[in-house]
Tab-separated table of C-alpha atoms and ligand atoms in Angstrom:
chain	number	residue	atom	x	y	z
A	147	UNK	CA	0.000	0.000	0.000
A	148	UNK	CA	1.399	3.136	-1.094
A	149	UNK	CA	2.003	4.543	2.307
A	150	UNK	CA	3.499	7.449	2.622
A	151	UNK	CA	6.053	9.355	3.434
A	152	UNK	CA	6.951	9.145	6.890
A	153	UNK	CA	7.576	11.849	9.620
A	154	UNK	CA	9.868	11.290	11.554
A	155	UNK	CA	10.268	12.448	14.956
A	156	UNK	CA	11.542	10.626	18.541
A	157	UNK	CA	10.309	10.281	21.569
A	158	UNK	CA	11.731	9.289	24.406
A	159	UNK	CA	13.744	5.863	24.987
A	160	UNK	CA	14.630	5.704	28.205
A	161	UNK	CA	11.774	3.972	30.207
A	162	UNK	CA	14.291	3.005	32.534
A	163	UNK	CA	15.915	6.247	33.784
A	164	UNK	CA	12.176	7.672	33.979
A	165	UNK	CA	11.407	4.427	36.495
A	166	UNK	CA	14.412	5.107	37.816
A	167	UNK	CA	13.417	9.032	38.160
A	168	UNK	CA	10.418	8.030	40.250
A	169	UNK	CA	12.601	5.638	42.463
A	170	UNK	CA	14.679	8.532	43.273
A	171	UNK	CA	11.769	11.385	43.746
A	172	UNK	CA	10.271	8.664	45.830
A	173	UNK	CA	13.402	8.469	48.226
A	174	UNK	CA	13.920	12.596	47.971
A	175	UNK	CA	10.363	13.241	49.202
A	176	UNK	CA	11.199	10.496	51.945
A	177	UNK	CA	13.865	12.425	52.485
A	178	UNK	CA	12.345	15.943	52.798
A	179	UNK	CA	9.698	14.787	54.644
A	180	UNK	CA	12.711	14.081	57.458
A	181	UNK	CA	15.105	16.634	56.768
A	182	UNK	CA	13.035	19.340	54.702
A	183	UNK	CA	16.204	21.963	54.680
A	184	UNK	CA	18.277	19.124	53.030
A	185	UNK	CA	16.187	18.627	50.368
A	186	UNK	CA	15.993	22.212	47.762
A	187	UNK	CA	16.694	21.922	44.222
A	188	UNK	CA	17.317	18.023	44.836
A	189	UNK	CA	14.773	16.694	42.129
A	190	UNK	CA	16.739	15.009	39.278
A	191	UNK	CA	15.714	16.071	36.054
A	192	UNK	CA	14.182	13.353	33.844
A	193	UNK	CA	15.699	12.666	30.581
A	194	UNK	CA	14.322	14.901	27.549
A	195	UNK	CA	12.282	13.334	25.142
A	196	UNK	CA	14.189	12.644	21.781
A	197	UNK	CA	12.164	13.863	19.401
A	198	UNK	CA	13.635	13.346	15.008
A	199	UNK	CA	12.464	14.922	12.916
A	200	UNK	CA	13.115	15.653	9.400
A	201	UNK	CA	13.901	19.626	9.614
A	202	UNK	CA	12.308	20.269	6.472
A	203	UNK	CA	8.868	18.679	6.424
A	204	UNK	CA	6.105	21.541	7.048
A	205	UNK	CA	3.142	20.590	7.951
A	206	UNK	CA	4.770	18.004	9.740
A	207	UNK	CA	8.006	19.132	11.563
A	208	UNK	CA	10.647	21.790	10.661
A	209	UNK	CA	13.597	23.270	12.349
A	210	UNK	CA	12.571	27.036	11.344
A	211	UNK	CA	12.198	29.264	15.308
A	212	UNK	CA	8.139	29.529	15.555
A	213	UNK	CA	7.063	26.939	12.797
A	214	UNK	CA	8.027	23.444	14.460
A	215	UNK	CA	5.374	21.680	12.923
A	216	UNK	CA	2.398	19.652	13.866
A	217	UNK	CA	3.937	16.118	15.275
A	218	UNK	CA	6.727	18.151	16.679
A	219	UNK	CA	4.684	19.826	18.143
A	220	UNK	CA	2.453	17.361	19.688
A	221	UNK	CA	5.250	15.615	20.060
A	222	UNK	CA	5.942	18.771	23.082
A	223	UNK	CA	2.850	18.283	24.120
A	224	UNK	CA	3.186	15.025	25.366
A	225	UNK	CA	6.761	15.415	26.803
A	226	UNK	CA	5.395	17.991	28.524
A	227	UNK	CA	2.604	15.716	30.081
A	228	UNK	CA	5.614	13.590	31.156
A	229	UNK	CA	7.473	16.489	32.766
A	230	UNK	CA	10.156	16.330	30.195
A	231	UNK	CA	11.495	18.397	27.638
A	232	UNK	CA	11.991	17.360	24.204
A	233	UNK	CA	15.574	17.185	22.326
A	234	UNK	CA	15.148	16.976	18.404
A	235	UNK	CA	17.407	14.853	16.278
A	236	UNK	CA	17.217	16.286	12.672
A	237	UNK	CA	16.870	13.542	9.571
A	238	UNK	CA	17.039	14.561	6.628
A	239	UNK	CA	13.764	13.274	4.771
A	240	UNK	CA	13.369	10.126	3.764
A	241	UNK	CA	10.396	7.798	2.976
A	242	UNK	CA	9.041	4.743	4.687
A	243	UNK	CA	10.350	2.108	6.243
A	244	UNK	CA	14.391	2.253	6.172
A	245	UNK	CA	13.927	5.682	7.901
A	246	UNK	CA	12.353	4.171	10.662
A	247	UNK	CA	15.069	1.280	10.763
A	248	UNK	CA	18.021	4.054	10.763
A	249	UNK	CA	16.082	6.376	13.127
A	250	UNK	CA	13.973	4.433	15.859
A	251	UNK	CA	14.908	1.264	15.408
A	252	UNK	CA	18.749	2.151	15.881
A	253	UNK	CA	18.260	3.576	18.780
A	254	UNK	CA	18.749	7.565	17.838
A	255	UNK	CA	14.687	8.226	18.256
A	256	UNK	CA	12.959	7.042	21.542
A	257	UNK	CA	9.888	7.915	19.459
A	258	UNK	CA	7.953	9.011	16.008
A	259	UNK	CA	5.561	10.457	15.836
A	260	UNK	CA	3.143	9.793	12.559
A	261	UNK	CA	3.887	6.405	11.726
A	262	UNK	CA	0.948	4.447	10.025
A	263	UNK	CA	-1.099	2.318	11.792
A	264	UNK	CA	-1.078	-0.834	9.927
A	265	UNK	CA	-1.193	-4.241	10.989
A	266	UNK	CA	2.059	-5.013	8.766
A	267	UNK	CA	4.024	-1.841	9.025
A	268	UNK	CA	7.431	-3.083	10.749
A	269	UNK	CA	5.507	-5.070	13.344
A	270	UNK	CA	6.384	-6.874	15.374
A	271	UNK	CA	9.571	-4.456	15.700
A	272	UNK	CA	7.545	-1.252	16.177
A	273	UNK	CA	4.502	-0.711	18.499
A	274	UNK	CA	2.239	2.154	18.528
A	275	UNK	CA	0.179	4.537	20.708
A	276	UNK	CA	-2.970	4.568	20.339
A	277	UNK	CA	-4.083	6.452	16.754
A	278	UNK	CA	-3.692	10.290	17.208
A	279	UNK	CA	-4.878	11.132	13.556
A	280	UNK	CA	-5.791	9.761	10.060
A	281	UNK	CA	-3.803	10.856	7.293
A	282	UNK	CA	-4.521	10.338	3.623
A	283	UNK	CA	-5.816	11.668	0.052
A	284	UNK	CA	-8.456	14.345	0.026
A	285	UNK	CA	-10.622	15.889	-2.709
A	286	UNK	CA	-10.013	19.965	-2.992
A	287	UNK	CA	-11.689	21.988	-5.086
A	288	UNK	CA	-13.655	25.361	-5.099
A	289	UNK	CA	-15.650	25.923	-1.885
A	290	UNK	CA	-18.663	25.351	-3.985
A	291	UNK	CA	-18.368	22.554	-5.808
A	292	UNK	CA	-20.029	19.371	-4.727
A	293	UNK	CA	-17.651	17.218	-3.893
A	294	UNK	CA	-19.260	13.885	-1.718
A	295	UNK	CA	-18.314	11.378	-4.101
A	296	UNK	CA	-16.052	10.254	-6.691
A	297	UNK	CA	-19.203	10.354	-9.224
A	298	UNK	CA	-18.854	14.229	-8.524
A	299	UNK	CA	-15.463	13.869	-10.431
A	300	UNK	CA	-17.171	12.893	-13.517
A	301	UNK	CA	-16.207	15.214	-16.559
A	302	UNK	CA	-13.897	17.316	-14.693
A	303	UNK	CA	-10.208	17.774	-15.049
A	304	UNK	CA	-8.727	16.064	-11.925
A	305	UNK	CA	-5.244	16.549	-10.892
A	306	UNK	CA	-3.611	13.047	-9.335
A	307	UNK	CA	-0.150	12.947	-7.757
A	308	UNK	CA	2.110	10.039	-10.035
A	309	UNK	CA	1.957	6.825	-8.712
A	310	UNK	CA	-0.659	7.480	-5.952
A	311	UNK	CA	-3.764	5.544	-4.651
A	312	UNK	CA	-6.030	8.492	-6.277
A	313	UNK	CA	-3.855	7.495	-9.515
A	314	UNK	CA	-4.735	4.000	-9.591
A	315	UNK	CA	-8.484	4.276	-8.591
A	316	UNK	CA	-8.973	6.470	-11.471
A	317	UNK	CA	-6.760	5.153	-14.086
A	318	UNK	CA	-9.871	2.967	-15.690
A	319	UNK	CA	-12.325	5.903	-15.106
A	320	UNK	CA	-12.680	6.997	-19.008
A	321	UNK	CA	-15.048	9.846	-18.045
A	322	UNK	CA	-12.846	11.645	-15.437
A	323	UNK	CA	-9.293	13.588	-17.356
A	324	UNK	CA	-6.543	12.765	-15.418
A	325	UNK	CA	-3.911	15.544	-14.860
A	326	UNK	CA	-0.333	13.956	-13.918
A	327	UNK	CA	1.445	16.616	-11.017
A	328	UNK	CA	4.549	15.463	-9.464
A	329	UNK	CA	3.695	16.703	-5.864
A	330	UNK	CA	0.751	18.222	-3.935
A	331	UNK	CA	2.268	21.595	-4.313
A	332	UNK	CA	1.847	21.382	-8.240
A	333	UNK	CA	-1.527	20.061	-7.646
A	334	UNK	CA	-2.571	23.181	-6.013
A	335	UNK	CA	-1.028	25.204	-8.290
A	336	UNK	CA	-2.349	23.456	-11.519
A	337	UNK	CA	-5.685	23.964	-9.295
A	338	UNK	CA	-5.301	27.929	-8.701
A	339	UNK	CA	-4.102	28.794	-12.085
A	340	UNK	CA	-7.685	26.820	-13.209
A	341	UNK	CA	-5.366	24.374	-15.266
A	342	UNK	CA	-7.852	21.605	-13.219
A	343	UNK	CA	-11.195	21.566	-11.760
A	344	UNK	CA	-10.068	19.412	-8.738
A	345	UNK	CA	-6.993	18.004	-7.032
A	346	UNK	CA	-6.993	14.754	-5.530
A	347	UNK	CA	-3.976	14.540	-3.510
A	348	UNK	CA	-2.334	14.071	-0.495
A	349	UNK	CA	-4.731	16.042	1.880
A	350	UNK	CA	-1.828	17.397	5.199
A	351	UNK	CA	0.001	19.457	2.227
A	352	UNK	CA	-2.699	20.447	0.563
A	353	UNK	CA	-4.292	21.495	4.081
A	354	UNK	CA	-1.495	23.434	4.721
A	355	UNK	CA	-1.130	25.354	1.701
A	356	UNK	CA	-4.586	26.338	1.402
A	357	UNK	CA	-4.194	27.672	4.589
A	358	UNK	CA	-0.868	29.784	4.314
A	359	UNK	CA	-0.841	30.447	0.668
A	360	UNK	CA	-4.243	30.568	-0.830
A	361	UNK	CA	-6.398	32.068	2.167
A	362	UNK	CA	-8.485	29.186	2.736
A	363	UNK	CA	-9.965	29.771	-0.627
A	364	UNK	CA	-9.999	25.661	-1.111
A	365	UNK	CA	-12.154	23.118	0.144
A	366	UNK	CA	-10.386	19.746	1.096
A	367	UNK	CA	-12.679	16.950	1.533
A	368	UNK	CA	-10.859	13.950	3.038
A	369	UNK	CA	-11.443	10.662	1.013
A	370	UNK	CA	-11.908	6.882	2.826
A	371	UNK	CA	-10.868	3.817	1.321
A	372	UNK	CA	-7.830	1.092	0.976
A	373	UNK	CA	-5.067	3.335	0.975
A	374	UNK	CA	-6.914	6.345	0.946
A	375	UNK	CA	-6.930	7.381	4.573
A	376	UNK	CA	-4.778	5.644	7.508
A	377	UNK	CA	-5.008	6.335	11.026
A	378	UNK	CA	-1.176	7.087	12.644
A	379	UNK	CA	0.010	6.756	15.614
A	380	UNK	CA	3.147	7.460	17.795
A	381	UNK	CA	5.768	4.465	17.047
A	382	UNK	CA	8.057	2.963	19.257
A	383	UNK	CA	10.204	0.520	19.349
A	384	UNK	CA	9.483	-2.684	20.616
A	385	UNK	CA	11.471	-3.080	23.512
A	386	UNK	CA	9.863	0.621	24.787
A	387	UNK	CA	6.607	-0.592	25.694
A	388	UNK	CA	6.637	1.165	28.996
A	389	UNK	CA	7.258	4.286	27.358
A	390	UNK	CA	4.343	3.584	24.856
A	391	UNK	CA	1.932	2.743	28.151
A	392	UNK	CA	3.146	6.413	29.619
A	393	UNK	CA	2.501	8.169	26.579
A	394	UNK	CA	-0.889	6.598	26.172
A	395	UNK	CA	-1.640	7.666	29.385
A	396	UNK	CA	-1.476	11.068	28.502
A	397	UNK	CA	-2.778	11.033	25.088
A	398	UNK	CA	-6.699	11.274	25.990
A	399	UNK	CA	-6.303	14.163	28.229
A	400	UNK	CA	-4.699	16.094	24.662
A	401	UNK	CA	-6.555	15.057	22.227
A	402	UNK	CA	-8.304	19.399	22.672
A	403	UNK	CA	-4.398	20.046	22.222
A	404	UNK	CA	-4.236	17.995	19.513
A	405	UNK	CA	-7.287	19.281	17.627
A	406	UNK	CA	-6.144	22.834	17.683
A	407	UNK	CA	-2.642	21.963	16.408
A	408	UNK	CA	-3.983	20.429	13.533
A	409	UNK	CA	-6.550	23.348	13.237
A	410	UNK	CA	-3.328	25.640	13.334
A	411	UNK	CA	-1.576	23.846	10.306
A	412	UNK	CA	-4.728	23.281	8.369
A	413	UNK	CA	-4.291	20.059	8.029
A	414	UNK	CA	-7.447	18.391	7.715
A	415	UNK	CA	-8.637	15.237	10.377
A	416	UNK	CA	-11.846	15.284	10.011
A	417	UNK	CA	-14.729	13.134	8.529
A	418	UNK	CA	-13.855	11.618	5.077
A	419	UNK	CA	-16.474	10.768	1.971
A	420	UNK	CA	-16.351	7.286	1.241
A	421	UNK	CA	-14.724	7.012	-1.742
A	422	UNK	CA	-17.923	6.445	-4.331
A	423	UNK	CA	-20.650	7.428	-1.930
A	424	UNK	CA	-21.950	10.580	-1.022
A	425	UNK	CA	-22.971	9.869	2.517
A	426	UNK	CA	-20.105	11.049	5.103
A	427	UNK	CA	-18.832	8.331	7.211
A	428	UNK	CA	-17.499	9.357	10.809
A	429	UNK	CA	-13.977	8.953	12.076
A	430	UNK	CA	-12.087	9.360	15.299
A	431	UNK	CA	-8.962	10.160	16.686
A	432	UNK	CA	-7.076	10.063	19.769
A	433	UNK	CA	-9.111	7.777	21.977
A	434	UNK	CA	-10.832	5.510	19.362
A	435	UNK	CA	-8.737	2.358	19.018
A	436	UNK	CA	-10.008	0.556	16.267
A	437	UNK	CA	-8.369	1.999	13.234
A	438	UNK	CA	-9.893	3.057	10.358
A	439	UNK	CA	-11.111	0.846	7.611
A	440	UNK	CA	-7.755	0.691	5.200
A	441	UNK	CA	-9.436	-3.017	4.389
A	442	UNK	CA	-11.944	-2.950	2.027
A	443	UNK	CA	-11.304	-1.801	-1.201
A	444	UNK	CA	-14.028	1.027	-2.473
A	445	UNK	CA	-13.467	1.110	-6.414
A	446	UNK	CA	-16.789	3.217	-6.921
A	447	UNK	CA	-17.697	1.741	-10.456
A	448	UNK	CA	-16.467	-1.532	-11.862
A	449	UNK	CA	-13.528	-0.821	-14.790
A	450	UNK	CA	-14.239	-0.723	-18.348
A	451	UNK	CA	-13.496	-3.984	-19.686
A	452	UNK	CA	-11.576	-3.614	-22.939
A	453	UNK	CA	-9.919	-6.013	-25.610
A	454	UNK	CA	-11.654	-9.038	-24.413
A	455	UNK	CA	-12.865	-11.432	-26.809
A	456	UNK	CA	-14.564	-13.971	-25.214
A	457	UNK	CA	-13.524	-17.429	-25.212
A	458	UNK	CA	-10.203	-16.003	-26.333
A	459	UNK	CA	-7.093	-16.815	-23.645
A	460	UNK	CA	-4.706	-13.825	-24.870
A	461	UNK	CA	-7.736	-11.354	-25.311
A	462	UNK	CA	-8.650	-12.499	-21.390
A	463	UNK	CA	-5.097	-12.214	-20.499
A	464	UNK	CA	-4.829	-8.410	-21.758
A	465	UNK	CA	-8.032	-7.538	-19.935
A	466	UNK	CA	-7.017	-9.384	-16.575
A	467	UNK	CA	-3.499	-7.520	-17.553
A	468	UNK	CA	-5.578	-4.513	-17.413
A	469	UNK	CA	-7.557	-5.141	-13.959
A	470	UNK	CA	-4.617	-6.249	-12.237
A	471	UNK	CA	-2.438	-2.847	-13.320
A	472	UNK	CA	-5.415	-1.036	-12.515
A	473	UNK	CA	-6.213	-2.430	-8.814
A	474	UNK	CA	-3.901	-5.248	-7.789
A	475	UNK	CA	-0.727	-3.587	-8.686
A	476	UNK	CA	-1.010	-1.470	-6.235
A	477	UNK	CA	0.512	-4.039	-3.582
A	478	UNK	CA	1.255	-6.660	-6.039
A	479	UNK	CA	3.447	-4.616	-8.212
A	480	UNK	CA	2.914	-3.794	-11.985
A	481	UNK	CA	2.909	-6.661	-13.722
A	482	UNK	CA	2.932	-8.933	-10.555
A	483	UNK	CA	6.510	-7.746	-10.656
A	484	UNK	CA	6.948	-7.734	-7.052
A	485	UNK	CA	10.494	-8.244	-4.593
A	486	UNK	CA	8.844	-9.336	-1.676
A	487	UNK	CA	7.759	-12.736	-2.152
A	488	UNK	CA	4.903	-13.062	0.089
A	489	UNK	CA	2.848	-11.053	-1.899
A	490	UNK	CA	4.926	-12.157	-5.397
A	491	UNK	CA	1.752	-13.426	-7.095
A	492	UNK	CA	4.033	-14.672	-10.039
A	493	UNK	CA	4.964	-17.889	-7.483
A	494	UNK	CA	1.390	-18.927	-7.184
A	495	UNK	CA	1.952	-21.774	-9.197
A	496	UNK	CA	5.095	-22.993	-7.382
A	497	UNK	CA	3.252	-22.010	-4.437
A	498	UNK	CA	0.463	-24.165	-4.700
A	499	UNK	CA	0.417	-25.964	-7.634
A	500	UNK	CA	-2.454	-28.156	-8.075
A	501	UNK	CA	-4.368	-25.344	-5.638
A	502	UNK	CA	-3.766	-22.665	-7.390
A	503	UNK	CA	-6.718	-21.656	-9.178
A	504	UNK	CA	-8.839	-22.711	-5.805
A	505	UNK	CA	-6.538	-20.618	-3.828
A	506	UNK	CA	-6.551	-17.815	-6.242
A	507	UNK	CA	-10.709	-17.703	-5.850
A	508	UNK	CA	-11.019	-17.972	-2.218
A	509	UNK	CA	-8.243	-15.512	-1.560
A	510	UNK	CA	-9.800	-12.845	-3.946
A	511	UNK	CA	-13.278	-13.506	-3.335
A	512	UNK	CA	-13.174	-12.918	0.149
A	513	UNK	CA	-9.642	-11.398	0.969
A	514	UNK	CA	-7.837	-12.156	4.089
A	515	UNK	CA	-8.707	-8.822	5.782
A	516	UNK	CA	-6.693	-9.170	8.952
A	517	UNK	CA	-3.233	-9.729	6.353
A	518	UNK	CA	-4.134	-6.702	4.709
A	519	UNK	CA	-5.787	-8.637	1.562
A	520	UNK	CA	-9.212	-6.849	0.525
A	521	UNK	CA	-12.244	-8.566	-0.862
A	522	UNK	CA	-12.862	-8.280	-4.564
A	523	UNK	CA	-16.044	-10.063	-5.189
A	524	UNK	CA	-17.852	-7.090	-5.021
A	525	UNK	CA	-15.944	-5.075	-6.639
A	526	UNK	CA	-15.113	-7.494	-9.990
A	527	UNK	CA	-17.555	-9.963	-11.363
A	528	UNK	CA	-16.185	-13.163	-12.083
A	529	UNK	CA	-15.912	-12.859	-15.439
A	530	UNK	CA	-13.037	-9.677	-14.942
A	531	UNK	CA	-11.278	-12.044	-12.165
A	532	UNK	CA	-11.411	-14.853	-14.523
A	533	UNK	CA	-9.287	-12.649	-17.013
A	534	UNK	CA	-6.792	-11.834	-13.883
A	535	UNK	CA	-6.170	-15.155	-13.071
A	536	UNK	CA	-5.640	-16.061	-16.996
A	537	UNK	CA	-2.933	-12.904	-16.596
A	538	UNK	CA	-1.271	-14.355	-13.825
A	539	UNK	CA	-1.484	-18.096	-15.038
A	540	UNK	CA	0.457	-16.073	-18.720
A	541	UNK	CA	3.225	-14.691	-15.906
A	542	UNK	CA	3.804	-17.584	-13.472
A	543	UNK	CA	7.720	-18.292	-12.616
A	544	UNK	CA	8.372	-21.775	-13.738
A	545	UNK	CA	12.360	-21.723	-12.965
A	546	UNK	CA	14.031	-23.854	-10.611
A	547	UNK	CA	14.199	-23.138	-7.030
B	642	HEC	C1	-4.216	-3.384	-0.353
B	642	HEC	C2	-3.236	-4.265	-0.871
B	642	HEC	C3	-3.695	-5.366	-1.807
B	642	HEC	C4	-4.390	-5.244	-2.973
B	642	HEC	C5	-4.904	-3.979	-3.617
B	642	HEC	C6	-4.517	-6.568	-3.489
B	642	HEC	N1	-3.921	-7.447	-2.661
B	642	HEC	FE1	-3.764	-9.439	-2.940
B	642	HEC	N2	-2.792	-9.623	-1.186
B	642	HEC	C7	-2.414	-8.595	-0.374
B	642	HEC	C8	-1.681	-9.125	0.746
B	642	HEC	C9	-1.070	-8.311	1.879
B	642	HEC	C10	-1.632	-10.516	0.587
B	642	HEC	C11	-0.960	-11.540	1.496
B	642	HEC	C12	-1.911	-11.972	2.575
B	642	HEC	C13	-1.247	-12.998	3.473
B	642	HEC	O1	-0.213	-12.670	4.070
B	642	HEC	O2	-1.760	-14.094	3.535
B	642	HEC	C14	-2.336	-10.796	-0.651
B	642	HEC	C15	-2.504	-12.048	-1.152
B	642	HEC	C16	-3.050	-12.337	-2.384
B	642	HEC	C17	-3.144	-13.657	-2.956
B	642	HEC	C18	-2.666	-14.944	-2.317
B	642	HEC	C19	-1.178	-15.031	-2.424
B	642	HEC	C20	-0.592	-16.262	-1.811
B	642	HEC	O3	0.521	-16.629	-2.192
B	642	HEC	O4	-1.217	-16.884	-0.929
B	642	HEC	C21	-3.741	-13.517	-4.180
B	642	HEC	C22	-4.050	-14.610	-5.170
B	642	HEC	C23	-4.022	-12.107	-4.356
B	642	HEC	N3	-3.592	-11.421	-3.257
B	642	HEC	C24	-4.614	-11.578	-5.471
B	642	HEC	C25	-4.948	-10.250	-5.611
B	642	HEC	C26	-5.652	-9.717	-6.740
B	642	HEC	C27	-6.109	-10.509	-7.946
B	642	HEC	C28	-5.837	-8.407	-6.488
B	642	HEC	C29	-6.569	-7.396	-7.354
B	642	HEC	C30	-7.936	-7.707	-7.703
B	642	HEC	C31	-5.212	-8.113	-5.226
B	642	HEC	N4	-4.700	-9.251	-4.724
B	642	HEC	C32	-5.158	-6.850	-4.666
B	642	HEC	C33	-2.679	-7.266	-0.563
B	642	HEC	C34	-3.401	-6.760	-1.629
C-alpha cells in the first residue's frame, strides 16, 4: 500500500531512567519529609524526550524558530505531560520504512511520531500509541463545488499525484481527465491557475497550503478507502513498551491540544467521503482504538473492460493484464513484478500448484482482511477475475528453485 512518506520524529527511549526518576523522587520526598532543609533543588531532572524529525517537512516538523510543525509539536505536548522536555534529532527526509530502521529502530529516536497504523508496518519491531490522527488523500476543489463522491469527479479535469492511490483508482475511469502533477504543491497550483477543476492529492500538504498560501480559498474533503486514509500513531520501538503505556496515558487528556494543532496547520482530520458514496462516514482520533477501515477496497464503479474477446485466452489475459495494473498492482506490483515474495503473485503456481486456481478464488473472493488482503467479489464480477487469473497463469515463474 502506497504509504506514505513518513515523519519522523523521537520520543523518548529511556523507560528506565524515567522508572528510575520516580525511584529517586520517591526516596527525595522520603527524604524531605525528614530533613526538609536538606532537600531544595534536589529533584533530578528526567531525561528529555528525543524527538527526530526531518527539519524540512512543514506541515509536519521543521527546524525554522516559531514553525516546528504539527507532530513536533504534539510531540511537546506530550513530553510535557511527562514532565520532560523534548531534544530533536534532525533527519534529513526520507520515505518509509528504512527511515524508521536508521532512526527508531537504531536507537537515535525514543519515538515518532506519525507512523501508520497498519497491521504489517514493521511489526512486530515497532509498536504504537494509540491512533492520534488519520492521514490520507483528500478531494479539494472550489468551496462550492459538490464534492461527496467520486461520481462528482465525472467530466472534470482532476489533478492526481504520479503513482498514488487516487492514480490507480482512477486510471480505468474513461469519463474523469486525469492531470499527472509530481507533488501536492503542483496540484494546487495546476488547481489555482484553473489548469484543473479538482486536485486529488495528499490532503496534510494540501491542508497546509490552502491555509498559508491561498487564504483558505480551497475546500479539502478527506477521502476513505484502501489506501486512501490511515489512522497514525506514535511508534516505538518494541522493547519501549513502557514508554508507549506512559505516553498513552497522557494522550486522551490532549486530544483538545491535539485538535487545535492540527486546526493551526490546516491540516485536515476530520470526517472523510467514502470514496464512491456521497454519505459522510465518521472517524475518530485520539481515543478511538479501532483503526480506520484501510481493508476494504471502495473502487466506486467496476472498470471498463476492454480487448476481451470472449472465449479467447490472450484477449482475457490483456483484460485481466488490465484489472490487475489497474487495482492489484497497487501491492502486487505492476505486472505482478513484485520483490517481496509473500505477496509475489508470479509464485502462485510454485506455491500451490495443483491449488492454485482454488486458492486464487477464495483468496480474492473474500480477501484475508486481517493480512491486509481486501475482498474483490464485489468489486469485480467473475468474469473480470477470470481474465486476472488467466494474466497471472500467462506470468507464473516456472524456474528452478
Ligand atoms: C491493499 C493491498 C492489496 C491489494 C490492492 C490486493 N492485494 Fe492481494 N494480497 C495482499 C496481501 C497483503 C496478501 C498476502 C496476505 C497474506 O499474508 O496471507 C495478498 C494475497 C493475495 C493472494 C494470495 C497469495 C498467496 O501466495 O497466498 C492472491 C491470489 C491475491 N492477493 C490476489 C490479488 C488480486 C487478484 C488483487 C486485485 C484484484 C489483489 N490481490 C489486490 C494485498 C493486496
Amino acid at each position: 500500500m502506497s504509504v506514505s512518506r513518513i515523519n519522523s520524529n523521537k520520543v523518548p527511549s529511556s523507560t528506565r531512567s524515567v522508572q528510575l526518576g520516580k525511584v529517586i523522587r520517591t526516596v527525595l520526598l522520603s527524604a524531605t519529609l525528614l530533613a526538609p532543609a536538606f532537600s531544595a533543588g534536589a529533584e533530578e531532572a528526567k531525561p528529555p524526550l528525543r524527538l527526530c524529525a526531518d527539519p524540512t517537512n512543514l506541515p509536519f516538523s521543521s527546524d525554522e524558530p516559531g514553525k516546528p510543525g504539527l507532530y513536533l509539536e504534539i510531540g511537546q505536548a506530550v513530553a510535557q505531560r511527562l514532565g520532560r522536555t523534548v531534544s530533536h534529532n534532525w533527519y534529513k527526509s526520507y520515505f518509509g520504512k528504512r527511515t524508521v530502521r536508521e532512526t527508531l529502530l537504531s536507537k537515535q529516536c525514543d519515538a515518532m511520531v506519525g507512523l501508520p497504523l497498519i497491521d504489517d508496518f514493521m511489526g512486530p519491531a515497532v509498536i504504537f500509541s494509540k491512533p492520534i490522527a488519520h492521514e490520507g488523500y483528500a478531494l479539494v476543489g472550489a468551496r462550492d463545488r459538490k464534492l461527496a463522491g467520486i461520481d462528482d469527479l465525472r467530466g472534470l479535469r482532476v489533478a492526481v499525484q504520479y503513482q498514488s492511490t487516487p492514480q490507480n483508482l482512477l486510471a480505468m475511469r474513461d469519463d474523469v481527465q486525469k492531470v499527472t502533477v509530481l507533488s501536492p504543491e503542483e496540484g494546487m497550483t495546476a488547481l489555482d491557475q484553473g489548469k484543473v477543476d479538482v486536485a486529488f492529492i495528499w490532503a496534510p500538504v494540501a491542508g497546509w497550503l490552502n491555509k498559508t498560501s491561498y487564504g483558505d480559498k480551497y475546500q479539502i474533503v478527506s477521502t476513505e478507502g484502501d489506501g486512501l486514509l490511515w489512522a497514525t500513531a506514535i511508534g516505538f520501538a518494541k522493547a519501549s513498551g513502557a514508554l508507549r503505556d506512559e505516553v498513552d496515558g497522557v494522550l486522551p487528556s490532549l486530544q483538545g491540544d491535539i485538535s487545535a494543532l492540527f486546526a493551526k496547520y490546516g491540516v485536515p482530520n476530520g470526517a472523510p467521503v467514502k470514496f464512491g458514496q456521497a454519505a459522510p462516514a465518521t472517524t475518530s482520533s485520539i481515543g478511538a482504538s479501532e483503526p480506520v477501515t484501510v481493508g476494504q477496497a471502495t473502487a466506486a464503479e467496476k472498470p471498463v473492460q476492454t480487448a476481451a474477446s470472449a472465449g479467447d485466452a490472450k484477449g482475457d489475459s490483456i483484460a485481466g493484464r488490465e484489472v490487475f495494473n489497474g487495482t492489484c498492482a497497487h501491492c502486487h506490483g505492476p505486472d505482478a513484478v513484485q520483490a517481496e515474495r509473500k505477496i509475489d503473485l508470479r509464485l502462485l503456481k510454485k506455491r500451490y500448484a495443483d491449488d492454485m486456481e482454488s486458492t486464487f478464488w477464495k483468496t480474492v473472493h473474500d480477501g484475508r482482511p486481517a493480512k491486509g488482503m481486501p475482498a474483490w467479489k464485489d468489486v469485480f464480477s467473475d468474469d473480470e477475475l477470470r481474465n486476472v487469473y488467466a494474466y497471472l497463469q500467462s506470468v507464473q515463474d516456472t524456474g528452478g528453485n
